[in-house]
Amino acid sequence: MTSKNPETLALHAGWRRDSATNAVAVPIYQTTSFQFDSSEHAANLFGLRELGNIYTRIMNPTQDAFEQRIAALEGGVAALALASGQAASAFSVQNLARAGDNIVSSTDLYGGTWNLFANTLKDQGIEVRFVDPTDPEAFRRATDDRTRAYYAETLPNPKLIPFPIAEVAAIGRPLGIPLIMDNTAAPLLVRPFDHGAAVVMYSATKYIGGHGTSIGGVVIDGGNFDWEAHPARQPLLNQPDPSYHGAVWSQAVKPLGPIAYILKMRVTLLRDLGAAIAPFNSFLFLQGIETLPLRMRAHSENALAVAKYLAGRKDVARVIHPSQHTGAAAERTAKYLPKGMGGLCGFELAGGLDAGRKFIDSLKMFYHVANIGDARSLAIHPGSTTHSQLTEAEQAATGVTPGYVRLSVGIEHIDDILADLGQALDAATA
Ligand code: PLP
C-alpha cells in the first residue's frame, strides 16, 4: 500500500485478499495451530530464520492483518496485538526493564497504568519514577544509569493537556532512552513517531474498536531507535538472551528489518506470559479501524461543540477540554492537536457531588459507563465511582473534584448530544 492517507490505509493496509480462498474480508482464523510444510520449515520458523505461523498464542493471520494495519496507520514498522491495553502497557516496559532497573513516567496516567507501575512493577523490582509532565526536564533529572525508558500518555484525562512528546523524546534519544507513548485517547490525531517517540501503545478497547465489544491492546515499534548504539543502556536488547539460545535481539533479527524490540516482545514476553489476543477480537478491531478516520473527526467536532456549549452554561463552573486551555497548555494543544482535539471533555458542576450524581442519573441517551472511546456518548461521575475510594485531597491531586463529570462524546448528531446534556443539566441544578 503506497498511500500515506489514513482513510485509505484504514481500509487497505496489510491485506488484499485471502491467499487460500480470495476472500476480501479478513477471515477469522479460529485455529490454535498451523501445520508445518516440512521439518525444515518448522525448524526455520522456530529459529526465526523465517517468520510464520506456529501457534496462535504467538501469532495468527487475523491478528497479523490487524497488526499490519495499525502499524501502517501509525507510521511504525511492526506491531504486536495483545489481550488488553493493560498487557500492552506492562509488556512495553517489561521488554526493556528488569529487576533493579527503572523507568521515568509522567504522573498523568490512566488509573490502571498507575496501579501497574506503582504496585505490580514495583513488586517485580522495576521502579517507576513519576514526574510532572509540564516540565520535560524533570525526565532528565529523574534519569540514572539504570533508566531504560520514558513513558507517558499523549492526551491524559482528566486534565487533557497534550504531553510534550518531541521535547521528552529529544532528551532521551542521546541517552539511549526510548519514549513509550500511550496514544489511546488520540489515534490518528497525533502520531507520536512523527515527534520522536520510539514505541506507541494503545488500549484498542477504546477508539481503535469504537464499537465497545472487545478488550484488546497493541504495541507498535517505530523502527526508529538505534538499540545497538546503546549496549550498556539497553542490555535486554544487546546481551545474549538465555531464554532464546543466547540470541542478541538487536543483532539476531536484523535481516528481518528494524523490528528487534517488537519481535523480542512477541517471542519472549508473549510466549512466556501468554496475554494473547483472540482471533475474533483481532477481526473486530479490523472492523473498527475501517471507520477510525471518520470517527476521530466526528468525535473531535462533537466534543468541541460540547465544550463550547458547556462553557456558556451558568451551572457549569469549569470546562476541561483542550480548546479551553491557556498559556503553555494552549501552546502544546496548538502544536500537537492541529488535526482535532479528540472526543473527551470534562466539566465541573457548580453544585458539587450531589449535582454530579443527579446529572448522571438524568442522562437519557449518554450511557453511564467506566469506558471511553465508544461511538456512543458515555459519561461518568468519578467522585462517586472510579475515584470514590480516594480522599478528597487525593482526588484533587489526580484532577478530580466533587462536581467533576467526564464525557466521552460520541458520534451521534450533535443536536441530540446537546439536548441530552441540556436536559440533564437542567434536572441536576433545578
Ligand atoms: N491506557 C489508557 C489511556 C486507558 O484509558 C486504558 C483503559 O481505560 C488502558 C490503558 C488499559 O486498557 P484496557 O482496559 O484495554 O486493558
Short mmCIF file of C-alpha atoms and ligand atoms in Angstrom, two decimals, residues 84-87 89 110 113 153 157 182 184-185 201 203-206 215-217 371-372, ligand 1:
data_model
loop_
_atom_site.label_atom_id
_atom_site.label_comp_id
_atom_site.label_asym_id
_atom_site.label_seq_id
_atom_site.Cartn_x
_atom_site.Cartn_y
_atom_site.Cartn_z
CA SER A 84 -5.75 -5.87 26.62
CA GLY A 85 -4.33 -2.37 26.92
CA GLN A 86 -3.03 -3.33 30.35
CA ALA A 87 -0.98 -6.14 28.80
CA SER A 89 1.45 -1.19 28.92
CA TYR A 110 -4.90 6.12 33.48
CA THR A 113 -1.48 2.07 34.50
CA GLU A 153 0.09 9.37 27.69
CA ASN A 157 -7.61 12.65 31.29
CA ASP A 182 0.16 5.55 25.30
CA THR A 184 -5.19 5.58 23.43
CA ALA A 185 -7.07 8.91 23.50
CA MET A 201 0.81 1.54 22.62
CA SER A 203 -5.84 0.20 24.64
CA ALA A 204 -7.60 -0.91 21.43
CA THR A 205 -10.68 -1.34 23.63
CA LYS A 206 -11.38 2.38 23.13
CA ILE A 215 -10.94 -5.72 25.09
CA GLY A 216 -7.56 -5.58 23.36
CA GLY A 217 -4.26 -3.80 23.19
CA ASN A 371 -15.22 3.16 29.42
CA ILE A 372 -14.21 5.82 26.91
N1 PLP B 1 -4.39 3.21 28.74
C1 PLP B 1 -5.42 4.09 28.78
C2 PLP B 1 -5.15 5.54 28.47
C3 PLP B 1 -6.70 3.66 29.10
O1 PLP B 1 -7.72 4.54 29.14
C4 PLP B 1 -6.92 2.29 29.41
C5 PLP B 1 -8.26 1.78 29.80
O2 PLP B 1 -9.12 2.51 30.22
C6 PLP B 1 -5.82 1.42 29.37
C7 PLP B 1 -4.58 1.91 29.02
C8 PLP B 1 -5.99 -0.05 29.70
O3 PLP B 1 -6.62 -0.68 28.63
P1 PLP B 1 -7.57 -2.00 28.76
O4 PLP B 1 -8.77 -1.58 29.55
O5 PLP B 1 -7.85 -2.33 27.32
O6 PLP B 1 -6.77 -3.04 29.44
#
